[in-house]
Every structure is written in structure tokens, then in C-alpha cells.
């Protein structure tokens, strides 16, 4: 079952902050975040493991609450280059650790 | 390293035709998978494989077949194409551990008329 992402779309001005949420109805082992530019393949951003660990990558960070089966992606002081569609992928820690992706959040950063 | 490669980049089929989308990776990854991407639907898992000779169904497997005879290759077959299979198809690979990055190929844009 696909994780649910919110919001579906968000428009920002450069320098503004945004939060993208990802929730699952299943117990999770890890959450993977990707960004996809129009016409391109998804590109890896970061992985979070259960344990509530928060990770960061430049001005993009994320948290994972395995009890609530939720993850959030935080974009701080957004830049034009942050525009794209963001996907969360969830793995349940089974033998295959297959990734199931959400429906995506379209982020548009305007000058 | 070429990473994950897919051919063709674009394909137009008529309803009922069959074809194979090719996918190869040179990272010695055990796990390979196929996704389809449709507007508003995100990336949906079609089939996946954890090693040569082992495949399993994902979320939307109907109308597609796969096989994995080598670690490097994971072709996706459409036996009788339907307009509902018009989509962008991505192949991906990773190690089987849950902490490993999954790498995507550049995608194949398929149109079924």
C-alpha cells in the first residue's frame, strides 16, 4: 500500500521554508527521500532508519517517527534548484526491503 | 560505471503488440525493480527481483512479465500492449539491505495507441 504524502503541491518564494510529510499504514524499517526534476529520473536525497534519527543534507533535513509511521522532509531557505517532485519511499524491513513510493509532492520555488 | 541503463528511451506500440523493455546495471546489485510513473499516481512497483532466478510481483504486476537470468539484466515484457500501459517506466537497482541507496535508470516513455 502506497504511503500518503502531503501536501500534494506547494509554491514557495526563494528563501521560504517548506515541510513535506509522508505517512504509512504499515510498520516501517526505513524511509527514503528522492527528488525528481521534470523529464528526469528520481535522484536520491537521504535515508532514515527507525530510531527517530534526523538527518541533514545542506539545507534539507528529515525526521522519522517509526511509532507514528511518519517521516517529514524539511526544506529551509529554499532555492530555485529545490523545485521538483519529492517522493518518499518506504521499506518494511522484510527479506527484500522493496521500496514502495508515495504519490509525490510537487514543489515550485519562484524568484 | 554506467550505473543503470534502459533501452529504448521512447517507444510507440499499437494495441496488442508485444515488446521488451531492457534494463541493465553494472554495480553488481542483487536487487532490481521496475516502476511505472503516471500523472498523480507516483511511482508504482510492477515487479522486483532479489537475485538471478528470483522474481516477485509488486503493486501493479498485471500485463507484465519479468525474468532474471543474470545479475546484470532485468527485462520487462509486455505480452499484449494496452492503452492503459502508456506510461514512463523506470528500472532501479540497489543492494538488498534496507539502508542502501536505490539507483534509477533514465526511463522509457511508452505510448500505446
PDB file of C-alpha atoms in Angstrom:
ATOM      1  CA  UNK A   1       0.000   0.000   0.000  1.00  0.00           C
ATOM      2  CA  UNK A   2       1.386   3.361  -1.065  1.00  0.00           C
ATOM      3  CA  UNK A   3       2.445   5.814   1.641  1.00  0.00           C
ATOM      4  CA  UNK A   4       0.463   9.048   1.676  1.00  0.00           C
ATOM      5  CA  UNK A   5       2.245  12.334   1.064  1.00  0.00           C
ATOM      6  CA  UNK A   6       1.061  15.824   1.924  1.00  0.00           C
ATOM      7  CA  UNK A   7       0.698  18.396   0.637  1.00  0.00           C
ATOM      8  CA  UNK A   8       0.204  17.373  -2.984  1.00  0.00           C
ATOM      9  CA  UNK A   9       1.742  20.637  -4.181  1.00  0.00           C
ATOM     10  CA  UNK A  10       3.341  23.727  -2.693  1.00  0.00           C
ATOM     11  CA  UNK A  11       4.535  27.019  -4.166  1.00  0.00           C
ATOM     12  CA  UNK A  12       7.266  28.968  -2.400  1.00  0.00           C
ATOM     13  CA  UNK A  13       9.300  32.120  -2.860  1.00  0.00           C
ATOM     14  CA  UNK A  14      13.064  31.818  -2.660  1.00  0.00           C
ATOM     15  CA  UNK A  15      14.171  31.810   0.957  1.00  0.00           C
ATOM     16  CA  UNK A  16      10.935  30.392   2.361  1.00  0.00           C
ATOM     17  CA  UNK A  17      10.690  27.087   4.225  1.00  0.00           C
ATOM     18  CA  UNK A  18       8.573  24.020   3.457  1.00  0.00           C
ATOM     19  CA  UNK A  19       7.665  20.718   5.091  1.00  0.00           C
ATOM     20  CA  UNK A  20       6.612  17.603   3.198  1.00  0.00           C
ATOM     21  CA  UNK A  21       5.008  14.765   5.128  1.00  0.00           C
ATOM     22  CA  UNK A  22       4.912  11.037   4.447  1.00  0.00           C
ATOM     23  CA  UNK A  23       2.803   8.549   6.391  1.00  0.00           C
ATOM     24  CA  UNK A  24       2.289   4.815   6.102  1.00  0.00           C
ATOM     25  CA  UNK A  25      -0.294   2.370   7.408  1.00  0.00           C
ATOM     26  CA  UNK A  26       2.422  -0.287   7.792  1.00  0.00           C
ATOM     27  CA  UNK A  27       5.295  -0.621  10.232  1.00  0.00           C
ATOM     28  CA  UNK A  28       8.406   0.832   8.657  1.00  0.00           C
ATOM     29  CA  UNK A  29      12.083  -0.043   8.762  1.00  0.00           C
ATOM     30  CA  UNK A  30      13.387   2.818   6.665  1.00  0.00           C
ATOM     31  CA  UNK A  31      12.223   5.851   4.716  1.00  0.00           C
ATOM     32  CA  UNK A  32      13.967   7.053   1.565  1.00  0.00           C
ATOM     33  CA  UNK A  33      13.539  10.524   0.076  1.00  0.00           C
ATOM     34  CA  UNK A  34      14.027  11.325  -3.622  1.00  0.00           C
ATOM     35  CA  UNK A  35      13.672  14.415  -5.801  1.00  0.00           C
ATOM     36  CA  UNK A  36      12.693  14.275  -9.451  1.00  0.00           C
ATOM     37  CA  UNK A  37      13.147  17.088 -11.961  1.00  0.00           C
ATOM     38  CA  UNK A  38      10.784  17.222 -14.912  1.00  0.00           C
ATOM     39  CA  UNK A  39      11.692  14.643 -17.551  1.00  0.00           C
ATOM     40  CA  UNK A  40      14.439  13.089 -15.445  1.00  0.00           C
ATOM     41  CA  UNK A  41      14.855  10.089 -13.169  1.00  0.00           C
ATOM     42  CA  UNK A  42      14.375  10.384  -9.403  1.00  0.00           C
ATOM     43  CA  UNK A  43      17.568  11.276  -7.536  1.00  0.00           C
ATOM     44  CA  UNK A  44      18.369  10.068  -4.029  1.00  0.00           C
ATOM     45  CA  UNK A  45      18.372  12.609  -1.183  1.00  0.00           C
ATOM     46  CA  UNK A  46      18.622  10.647   2.056  1.00  0.00           C
ATOM     47  CA  UNK A  47      17.679   7.517   4.003  1.00  0.00           C
ATOM     48  CA  UNK A  48      16.301   7.434   7.536  1.00  0.00           C
ATOM     49  CA  UNK A  49      16.230   4.346   9.714  1.00  0.00           C
ATOM     50  CA  UNK A  50      13.836   3.630  12.531  1.00  0.00           C
ATOM     51  CA  UNK A  51      15.040   5.245  15.732  1.00  0.00           C
ATOM     52  CA  UNK A  52      13.723   8.763  15.144  1.00  0.00           C
ATOM     53  CA  UNK A  53      17.060   9.910  13.786  1.00  0.00           C
ATOM     54  CA  UNK A  54      17.082  13.218  11.985  1.00  0.00           C
ATOM     55  CA  UNK A  55      19.373  13.614   9.001  1.00  0.00           C
ATOM     56  CA  UNK A  56      20.521  16.641   7.099  1.00  0.00           C
ATOM     57  CA  UNK A  57      21.875  17.407   3.693  1.00  0.00           C
ATOM     58  CA  UNK A  58      22.802  21.057   3.121  1.00  0.00           C
ATOM     59  CA  UNK A  59      19.560  22.895   3.994  1.00  0.00           C
ATOM     60  CA  UNK A  60      17.379  19.834   3.541  1.00  0.00           C
ATOM     61  CA  UNK A  61      16.762  17.619   6.547  1.00  0.00           C
ATOM     62  CA  UNK A  62      14.334  14.898   7.519  1.00  0.00           C
ATOM     63  CA  UNK A  63      12.965  13.073  10.531  1.00  0.00           C
ATOM     64  CA  UNK A  64      11.432   9.650  11.015  1.00  0.00           C
ATOM     65  CA  UNK A  65       8.987   8.659  13.756  1.00  0.00           C
ATOM     66  CA  UNK A  66       8.553   4.910  13.475  1.00  0.00           C
ATOM     67  CA  UNK A  67       5.870   4.784  16.198  1.00  0.00           C
ATOM     68  CA  UNK A  68       3.666   7.072  14.143  1.00  0.00           C
ATOM     69  CA  UNK A  69       4.952   5.529  10.888  1.00  0.00           C
ATOM     70  CA  UNK A  70       5.648   9.023   9.605  1.00  0.00           C
ATOM     71  CA  UNK A  71       8.503  10.953   8.087  1.00  0.00           C
ATOM     72  CA  UNK A  72       8.879  14.631   7.314  1.00  0.00           C
ATOM     73  CA  UNK A  73      11.219  16.402   4.905  1.00  0.00           C
ATOM     74  CA  UNK A  74      12.251  19.945   5.837  1.00  0.00           C
ATOM     75  CA  UNK A  75      13.465  22.398   3.211  1.00  0.00           C
ATOM     76  CA  UNK A  76      14.991  25.505   4.733  1.00  0.00           C
ATOM     77  CA  UNK A  77      15.651  28.787   2.924  1.00  0.00           C
ATOM     78  CA  UNK A  78      14.531  27.254  -0.358  1.00  0.00           C
ATOM     79  CA  UNK A  79      16.460  27.838  -3.567  1.00  0.00           C
ATOM     80  CA  UNK A  80      15.272  27.724  -7.166  1.00  0.00           C
ATOM     81  CA  UNK A  81      17.152  24.431  -7.548  1.00  0.00           C
ATOM     82  CA  UNK A  82      14.846  22.807  -4.978  1.00  0.00           C
ATOM     83  CA  UNK A  83      11.969  22.812  -7.465  1.00  0.00           C
ATOM     84  CA  UNK A  84      10.768  19.364  -8.484  1.00  0.00           C
ATOM     85  CA  UNK A  85       8.637  16.491  -7.278  1.00  0.00           C
ATOM     86  CA  UNK A  86       9.579  14.886  -3.977  1.00  0.00           C
ATOM     87  CA  UNK A  87       8.859  11.240  -3.283  1.00  0.00           C
ATOM     88  CA  UNK A  88       9.130   9.234  -0.114  1.00  0.00           C
ATOM     89  CA  UNK A  89       9.818   5.529  -0.425  1.00  0.00           C
ATOM     90  CA  UNK A  90       9.167   3.153   2.441  1.00  0.00           C
ATOM     91  CA  UNK A  91      10.650  -0.247   3.227  1.00  0.00           C
ATOM     92  CA  UNK A  92       9.209  -2.641   5.798  1.00  0.00           C
ATOM     93  CA  UNK A  93      12.463  -4.404   6.603  1.00  0.00           C
ATOM     94  CA  UNK A  94      11.363  -7.718   5.170  1.00  0.00           C
ATOM     95  CA  UNK A  95      13.634 -10.082   3.293  1.00  0.00           C
ATOM     96  CA  UNK A  96      13.547  -7.995   0.137  1.00  0.00           C
ATOM     97  CA  UNK A  97      13.302  -4.460   1.526  1.00  0.00           C
ATOM     98  CA  UNK A  98      11.407  -3.445  -1.584  1.00  0.00           C
ATOM     99  CA  UNK A  99      10.655   0.262  -1.833  1.00  0.00           C
ATOM    100  CA  UNK A 100       7.059   1.443  -2.161  1.00  0.00           C
ATOM    101  CA  UNK A 101       6.746   5.098  -3.140  1.00  0.00           C
ATOM    102  CA  UNK A 102       4.169   7.728  -2.328  1.00  0.00           C
ATOM    103  CA  UNK A 103       2.280   9.779  -4.898  1.00  0.00           C
ATOM    104  CA  UNK A 104       4.709  12.678  -4.687  1.00  0.00           C
ATOM    105  CA  UNK A 105       4.693  16.358  -3.699  1.00  0.00           C
ATOM    106  CA  UNK A 106       5.248  18.979  -6.386  1.00  0.00           C
ATOM    107  CA  UNK A 107       7.390  21.844  -5.094  1.00  0.00           C
ATOM    108  CA  UNK A 108       7.770  25.044  -7.114  1.00  0.00           C
ATOM    109  CA  UNK A 109      10.181  27.710  -5.922  1.00  0.00           C
ATOM    110  CA  UNK A 110       9.707  31.126  -7.525  1.00  0.00           C
ATOM    111  CA  UNK A 111      12.171  34.053  -7.592  1.00  0.00           C
TER     112      UNK A 111
ATOM    113  CA  UNK B   1      30.370   2.894 -14.186  1.00  0.00           C
ATOM    114  CA  UNK B   2      27.350   3.357 -16.423  1.00  0.00           C
ATOM    115  CA  UNK B   3      25.003   2.745 -13.469  1.00  0.00           C
ATOM    116  CA  UNK B   4      21.518   1.680 -14.550  1.00  0.00           C
ATOM    117  CA  UNK B   5      20.808   1.807 -18.285  1.00  0.00           C
ATOM    118  CA  UNK B   6      17.483   1.399 -20.078  1.00  0.00           C
ATOM    119  CA  UNK B   7      16.575   0.949 -23.722  1.00  0.00           C
ATOM    120  CA  UNK B   8      14.755   2.221 -25.642  1.00  0.00           C
ATOM    121  CA  UNK B   9      14.189   5.800 -24.436  1.00  0.00           C
ATOM    122  CA  UNK B  10      10.962   6.156 -26.378  1.00  0.00           C
ATOM    123  CA  UNK B  11       8.599   3.587 -27.887  1.00  0.00           C
ATOM    124  CA  UNK B  12       5.238   3.690 -29.621  1.00  0.00           C
ATOM    125  CA  UNK B  13       3.211   0.488 -29.865  1.00  0.00           C
ATOM    126  CA  UNK B  14      -0.142  -0.475 -31.260  1.00  0.00           C
ATOM    127  CA  UNK B  15      -2.658  -2.242 -29.068  1.00  0.00           C
ATOM    128  CA  UNK B  16      -1.929  -5.949 -28.935  1.00  0.00           C
ATOM    129  CA  UNK B  17       1.737  -5.706 -29.852  1.00  0.00           C
ATOM    130  CA  UNK B  18       4.388  -7.151 -27.598  1.00  0.00           C
ATOM    131  CA  UNK B  19       7.751  -5.750 -26.652  1.00  0.00           C
ATOM    132  CA  UNK B  20      10.560  -5.949 -24.117  1.00  0.00           C
ATOM    133  CA  UNK B  21      11.990  -3.025 -22.192  1.00  0.00           C
ATOM    134  CA  UNK B  22      15.635  -3.619 -21.418  1.00  0.00           C
ATOM    135  CA  UNK B  23      17.388  -2.782 -18.156  1.00  0.00           C
ATOM    136  CA  UNK B  24      20.999  -3.407 -17.151  1.00  0.00           C
ATOM    137  CA  UNK B  25      23.180  -2.394 -14.220  1.00  0.00           C
ATOM    138  CA  UNK B  26      26.934  -2.683 -13.675  1.00  0.00           C
ATOM    139  CA  UNK B  27      27.049  -2.188  -9.897  1.00  0.00           C
ATOM    140  CA  UNK B  28      26.641  -5.887  -9.017  1.00  0.00           C
ATOM    141  CA  UNK B  29      23.387  -5.135  -7.197  1.00  0.00           C
ATOM    142  CA  UNK B  30      21.306  -8.103  -6.129  1.00  0.00           C
ATOM    143  CA  UNK B  31      18.017  -6.203  -6.109  1.00  0.00           C
ATOM    144  CA  UNK B  32      16.407  -4.832  -9.270  1.00  0.00           C
ATOM    145  CA  UNK B  33      12.919  -3.485  -9.833  1.00  0.00           C
ATOM    146  CA  UNK B  34      10.554  -1.909 -12.340  1.00  0.00           C
ATOM    147  CA  UNK B  35       8.245   1.032 -11.671  1.00  0.00           C
ATOM    148  CA  UNK B  36       5.722   2.828 -13.784  1.00  0.00           C
ATOM    149  CA  UNK B  37       5.002   6.520 -13.359  1.00  0.00           C
ATOM    150  CA  UNK B  38       1.684   8.082 -14.274  1.00  0.00           C
ATOM    151  CA  UNK B  39       0.495  11.639 -13.522  1.00  0.00           C
ATOM    152  CA  UNK B  40      -0.836  11.889  -9.976  1.00  0.00           C
ATOM    153  CA  UNK B  41      -0.030   8.240  -9.210  1.00  0.00           C
ATOM    154  CA  UNK B  42       3.601   8.496  -8.205  1.00  0.00           C
ATOM    155  CA  UNK B  43       5.946   5.577  -8.778  1.00  0.00           C
ATOM    156  CA  UNK B  44       4.229   2.203  -8.618  1.00  0.00           C
ATOM    157  CA  UNK B  45       6.168  -1.030  -8.278  1.00  0.00           C
ATOM    158  CA  UNK B  46       5.497  -3.556 -11.057  1.00  0.00           C
ATOM    159  CA  UNK B  47       7.929  -6.430 -10.388  1.00  0.00           C
ATOM    160  CA  UNK B  48      11.144  -6.890  -8.497  1.00  0.00           C
ATOM    161  CA  UNK B  49      13.966  -9.395  -8.163  1.00  0.00           C
ATOM    162  CA  UNK B  50      16.390 -10.157  -5.330  1.00  0.00           C
ATOM    163  CA  UNK B  51      18.796 -12.142  -7.473  1.00  0.00           C
ATOM    164  CA  UNK B  52      19.210 -14.247 -10.578  1.00  0.00           C
ATOM    165  CA  UNK B  53      16.322 -16.672 -10.931  1.00  0.00           C
ATOM    166  CA  UNK B  54      14.172 -14.951  -8.259  1.00  0.00           C
ATOM    167  CA  UNK B  55      11.359 -12.556  -9.127  1.00  0.00           C
ATOM    168  CA  UNK B  56       8.190 -11.407  -7.397  1.00  0.00           C
ATOM    169  CA  UNK B  57       5.181  -9.211  -8.038  1.00  0.00           C
ATOM    170  CA  UNK B  58       4.847  -5.639  -6.897  1.00  0.00           C
ATOM    171  CA  UNK B  59       1.765  -3.430  -6.647  1.00  0.00           C
ATOM    172  CA  UNK B  60       0.700  -3.443 -10.312  1.00  0.00           C
ATOM    173  CA  UNK B  61       2.009  -6.634 -11.998  1.00  0.00           C
ATOM    174  CA  UNK B  62      -0.875  -7.443 -14.365  1.00  0.00           C
ATOM    175  CA  UNK B  63       0.057  -7.357 -18.037  1.00  0.00           C
ATOM    176  CA  UNK B  64       3.801  -7.556 -17.401  1.00  0.00           C
ATOM    177  CA  UNK B  65       6.293 -10.424 -17.186  1.00  0.00           C
ATOM    178  CA  UNK B  66       9.870 -10.427 -15.954  1.00  0.00           C
ATOM    179  CA  UNK B  67      12.764 -12.837 -15.691  1.00  0.00           C
ATOM    180  CA  UNK B  68      16.237 -12.543 -14.231  1.00  0.00           C
ATOM    181  CA  UNK B  69      18.800 -14.855 -15.772  1.00  0.00           C
ATOM    182  CA  UNK B  70      21.853 -12.779 -14.793  1.00  0.00           C
ATOM    183  CA  UNK B  71      22.693 -10.328 -12.021  1.00  0.00           C
ATOM    184  CA  UNK B  72      23.123  -7.520 -14.552  1.00  0.00           C
ATOM    185  CA  UNK B  73      19.919  -7.718 -16.609  1.00  0.00           C
ATOM    186  CA  UNK B  74      16.234  -7.438 -15.727  1.00  0.00           C
ATOM    187  CA  UNK B  75      13.991  -7.121 -18.810  1.00  0.00           C
ATOM    188  CA  UNK B  76      10.301  -6.211 -18.608  1.00  0.00           C
ATOM    189  CA  UNK B  77       7.950  -7.809 -21.157  1.00  0.00           C
ATOM    190  CA  UNK B  78       4.593  -6.534 -22.282  1.00  0.00           C
ATOM    191  CA  UNK B  79       2.842  -9.513 -23.836  1.00  0.00           C
ATOM    192  CA  UNK B  80      -0.128  -7.711 -25.390  1.00  0.00           C
ATOM    193  CA  UNK B  81       0.115  -3.945 -25.008  1.00  0.00           C
ATOM    194  CA  UNK B  82      -2.952  -1.945 -23.962  1.00  0.00           C
ATOM    195  CA  UNK B  83      -3.516   1.834 -23.930  1.00  0.00           C
ATOM    196  CA  UNK B  84      -3.623   1.658 -20.108  1.00  0.00           C
ATOM    197  CA  UNK B  85       0.064   0.725 -20.215  1.00  0.00           C
ATOM    198  CA  UNK B  86       1.000   4.103 -21.655  1.00  0.00           C
ATOM    199  CA  UNK B  87       3.418   5.398 -19.047  1.00  0.00           C
ATOM    200  CA  UNK B  88       7.008   6.185 -18.171  1.00  0.00           C
ATOM    201  CA  UNK B  89       8.867   3.095 -16.973  1.00  0.00           C
ATOM    202  CA  UNK B  90      11.823   3.251 -14.614  1.00  0.00           C
ATOM    203  CA  UNK B  91      14.179   0.444 -13.767  1.00  0.00           C
ATOM    204  CA  UNK B  92      16.102   0.634 -10.490  1.00  0.00           C
ATOM    205  CA  UNK B  93      18.720  -1.339  -8.596  1.00  0.00           C
ATOM    206  CA  UNK B  94      20.243  -1.499  -5.117  1.00  0.00           C
ATOM    207  CA  UNK B  95      21.767  -3.906  -2.674  1.00  0.00           C
ATOM    208  CA  UNK B  96      19.155  -5.832  -0.717  1.00  0.00           C
ATOM    209  CA  UNK B  97      19.825  -4.127   2.610  1.00  0.00           C
ATOM    210  CA  UNK B  98      17.241  -1.592   3.764  1.00  0.00           C
ATOM    211  CA  UNK B  99      19.827   1.106   4.238  1.00  0.00           C
ATOM    212  CA  UNK B 100      21.118   1.109   0.699  1.00  0.00           C
ATOM    213  CA  UNK B 101      20.510   3.749  -1.944  1.00  0.00           C
ATOM    214  CA  UNK B 102      18.328   2.748  -4.857  1.00  0.00           C
ATOM    215  CA  UNK B 103      19.557   3.993  -8.235  1.00  0.00           C
ATOM    216  CA  UNK B 104      17.174   4.690 -11.093  1.00  0.00           C
ATOM    217  CA  UNK B 105      17.704   4.361 -14.812  1.00  0.00           C
ATOM    218  CA  UNK B 106      16.803   7.262 -17.153  1.00  0.00           C
ATOM    219  CA  UNK B 107      13.381   5.850 -18.010  1.00  0.00           C
ATOM    220  CA  UNK B 108      11.479   4.636 -21.079  1.00  0.00           C
ATOM    221  CA  UNK B 109       8.493   6.618 -22.311  1.00  0.00           C
ATOM    222  CA  UNK B 110       5.974   4.176 -23.786  1.00  0.00           C
ATOM    223  CA  UNK B 111       2.876   5.127 -25.748  1.00  0.00           C
ATOM    224  CA  UNK B 112       0.301   2.502 -26.706  1.00  0.00           C
ATOM    225  CA  UNK B 113      -2.145   3.566 -29.406  1.00  0.00           C
TER     226      UNK B 113
END
